[in-house]
mmCIF file of C-alpha atoms in Angstrom:
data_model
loop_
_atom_site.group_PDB
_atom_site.id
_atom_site.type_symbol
_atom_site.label_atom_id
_atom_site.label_comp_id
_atom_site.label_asym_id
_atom_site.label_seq_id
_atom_site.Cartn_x
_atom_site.Cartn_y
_atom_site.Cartn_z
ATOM 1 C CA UNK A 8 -10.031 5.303 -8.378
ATOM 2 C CA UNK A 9 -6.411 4.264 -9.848
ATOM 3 C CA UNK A 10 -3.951 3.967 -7.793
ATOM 4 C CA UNK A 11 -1.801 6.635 -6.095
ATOM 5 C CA UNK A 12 1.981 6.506 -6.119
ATOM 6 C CA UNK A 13 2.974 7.837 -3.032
ATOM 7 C CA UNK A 14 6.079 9.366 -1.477
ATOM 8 C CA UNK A 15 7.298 10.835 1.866
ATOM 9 C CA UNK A 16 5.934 14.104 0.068
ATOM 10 C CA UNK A 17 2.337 13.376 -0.107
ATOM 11 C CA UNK A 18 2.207 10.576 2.694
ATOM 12 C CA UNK A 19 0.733 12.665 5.483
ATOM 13 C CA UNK A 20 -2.009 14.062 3.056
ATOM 14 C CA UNK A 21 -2.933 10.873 1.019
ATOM 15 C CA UNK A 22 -2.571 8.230 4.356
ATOM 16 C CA UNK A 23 -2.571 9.771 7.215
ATOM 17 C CA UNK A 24 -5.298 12.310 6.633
ATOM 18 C CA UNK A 25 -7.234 10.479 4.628
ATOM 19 C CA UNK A 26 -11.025 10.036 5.496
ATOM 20 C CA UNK A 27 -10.912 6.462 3.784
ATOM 21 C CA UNK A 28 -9.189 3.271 4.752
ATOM 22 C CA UNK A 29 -6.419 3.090 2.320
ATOM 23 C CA UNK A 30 -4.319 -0.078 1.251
ATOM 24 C CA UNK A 31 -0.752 0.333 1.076
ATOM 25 C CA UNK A 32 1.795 -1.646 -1.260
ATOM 26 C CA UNK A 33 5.463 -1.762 -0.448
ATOM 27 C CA UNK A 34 6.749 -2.561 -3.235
ATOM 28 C CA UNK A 35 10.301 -2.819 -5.818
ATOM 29 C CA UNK A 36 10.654 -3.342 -9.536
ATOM 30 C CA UNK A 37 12.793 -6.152 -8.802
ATOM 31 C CA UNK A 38 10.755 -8.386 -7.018
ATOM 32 C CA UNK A 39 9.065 -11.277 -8.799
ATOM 33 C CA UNK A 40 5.775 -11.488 -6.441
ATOM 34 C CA UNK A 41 5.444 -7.654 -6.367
ATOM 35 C CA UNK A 42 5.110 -7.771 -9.851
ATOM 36 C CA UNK A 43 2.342 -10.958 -9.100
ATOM 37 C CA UNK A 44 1.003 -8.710 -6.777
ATOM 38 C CA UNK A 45 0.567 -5.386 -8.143
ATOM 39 C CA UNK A 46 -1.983 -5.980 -10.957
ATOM 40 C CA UNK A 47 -4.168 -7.272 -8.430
ATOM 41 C CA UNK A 48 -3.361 -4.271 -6.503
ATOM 42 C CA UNK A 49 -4.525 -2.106 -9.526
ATOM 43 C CA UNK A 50 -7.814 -3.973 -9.891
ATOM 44 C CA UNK A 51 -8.501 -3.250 -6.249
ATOM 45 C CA UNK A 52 -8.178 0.337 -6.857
ATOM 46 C CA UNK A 53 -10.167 0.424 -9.755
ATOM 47 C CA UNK A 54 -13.553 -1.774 -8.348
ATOM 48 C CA UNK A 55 -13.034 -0.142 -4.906
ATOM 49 C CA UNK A 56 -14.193 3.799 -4.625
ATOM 50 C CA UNK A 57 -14.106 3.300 -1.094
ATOM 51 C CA UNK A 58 -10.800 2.599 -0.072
ATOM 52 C CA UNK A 59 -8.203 4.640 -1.239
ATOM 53 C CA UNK A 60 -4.851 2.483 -2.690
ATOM 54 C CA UNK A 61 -1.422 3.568 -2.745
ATOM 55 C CA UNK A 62 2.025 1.821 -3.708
ATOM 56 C CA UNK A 63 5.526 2.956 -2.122
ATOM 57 C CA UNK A 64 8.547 1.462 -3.820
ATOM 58 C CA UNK A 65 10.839 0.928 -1.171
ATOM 59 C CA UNK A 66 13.787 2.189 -3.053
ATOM 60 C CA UNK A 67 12.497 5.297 -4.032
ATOM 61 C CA UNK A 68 11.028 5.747 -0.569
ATOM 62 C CA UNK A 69 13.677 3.985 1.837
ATOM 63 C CA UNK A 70 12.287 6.346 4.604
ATOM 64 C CA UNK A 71 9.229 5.370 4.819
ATOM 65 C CA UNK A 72 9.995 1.264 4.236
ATOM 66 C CA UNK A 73 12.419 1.954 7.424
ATOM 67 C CA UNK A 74 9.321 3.978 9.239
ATOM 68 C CA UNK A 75 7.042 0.925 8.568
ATOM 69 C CA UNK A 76 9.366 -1.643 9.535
ATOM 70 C CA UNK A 77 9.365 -3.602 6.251
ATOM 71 C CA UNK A 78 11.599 -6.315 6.056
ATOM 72 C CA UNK A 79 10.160 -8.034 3.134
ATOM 73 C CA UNK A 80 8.641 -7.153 -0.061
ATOM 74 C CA UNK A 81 5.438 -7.087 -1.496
ATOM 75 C CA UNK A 82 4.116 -6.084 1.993
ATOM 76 C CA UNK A 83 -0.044 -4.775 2.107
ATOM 77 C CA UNK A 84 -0.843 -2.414 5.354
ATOM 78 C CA UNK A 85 -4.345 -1.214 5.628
ATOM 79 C CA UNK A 86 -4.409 2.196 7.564
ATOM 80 C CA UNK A 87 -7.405 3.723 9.307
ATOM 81 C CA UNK A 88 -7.371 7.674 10.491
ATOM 82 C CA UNK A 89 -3.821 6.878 10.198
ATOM 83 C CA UNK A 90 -2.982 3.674 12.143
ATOM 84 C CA UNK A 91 -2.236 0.268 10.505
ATOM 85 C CA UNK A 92 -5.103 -2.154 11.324
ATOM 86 C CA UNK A 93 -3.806 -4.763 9.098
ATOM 87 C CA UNK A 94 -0.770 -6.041 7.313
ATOM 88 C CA UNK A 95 0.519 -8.489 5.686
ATOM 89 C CA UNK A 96 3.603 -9.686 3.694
ATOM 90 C CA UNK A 97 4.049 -11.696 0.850
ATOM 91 C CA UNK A 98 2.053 -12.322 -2.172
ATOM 92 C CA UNK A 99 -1.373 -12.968 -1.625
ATOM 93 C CA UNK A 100 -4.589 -13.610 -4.150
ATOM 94 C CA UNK A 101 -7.136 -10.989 -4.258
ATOM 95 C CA UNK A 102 -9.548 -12.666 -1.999
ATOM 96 C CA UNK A 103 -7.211 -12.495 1.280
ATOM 97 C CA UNK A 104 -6.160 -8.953 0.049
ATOM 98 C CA UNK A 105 -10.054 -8.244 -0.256
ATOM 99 C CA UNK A 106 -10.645 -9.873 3.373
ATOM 100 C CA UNK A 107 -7.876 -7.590 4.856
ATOM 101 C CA UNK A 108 -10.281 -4.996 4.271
#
């Protein structure tokens, strides 16, 4: 699956009710290790049809950064039936990302 860009719009259909777990990048265009980050990101959603990944640029989306909490940037949250079971900020290599899983 590619990745899904998601907004306050779509969040409660796309996270919340979503019958996968689903990996969630906070994200801005300005931020060196988002932009390390985010191809892994896309490689994730690509080899992984069952997890469901979206990315939230927190200035686009300053709602739902402030509902999360984030305080830093790139932050991962892995949500099952709609609660965050993992999370993590900072850049990370794919295997950690993988392991949050």
């Amino acid at each position: 699956m590619s990745v899904i860009k998601i907004n306050k719009d779509n969040f409660q259909q796309e996270v919340l009710q979503s019958e996968k777990p689903v990996l969630l990048d906070f994200w801005a265009g300005w931020c060196g290790p988002c932009r390390m980050v985010g191809p892994v990101v896309d490689e994730i959603a690509e080899e992984r049809a069952d997890i469901k990944v979206g990315k939230i640029n927190v200035d686009e989306e300053p709602e739902l950064a402030a509902e999360f909490r984030i305080m830093s940037i790139p932050t991962l949250i892995v949500m099952k039936d709609g609660k965050i079971v993992n999370q993590s900020a900072g850049a990370k290599p794919k295997s950690q990302i993988l392991a949050m899983l």
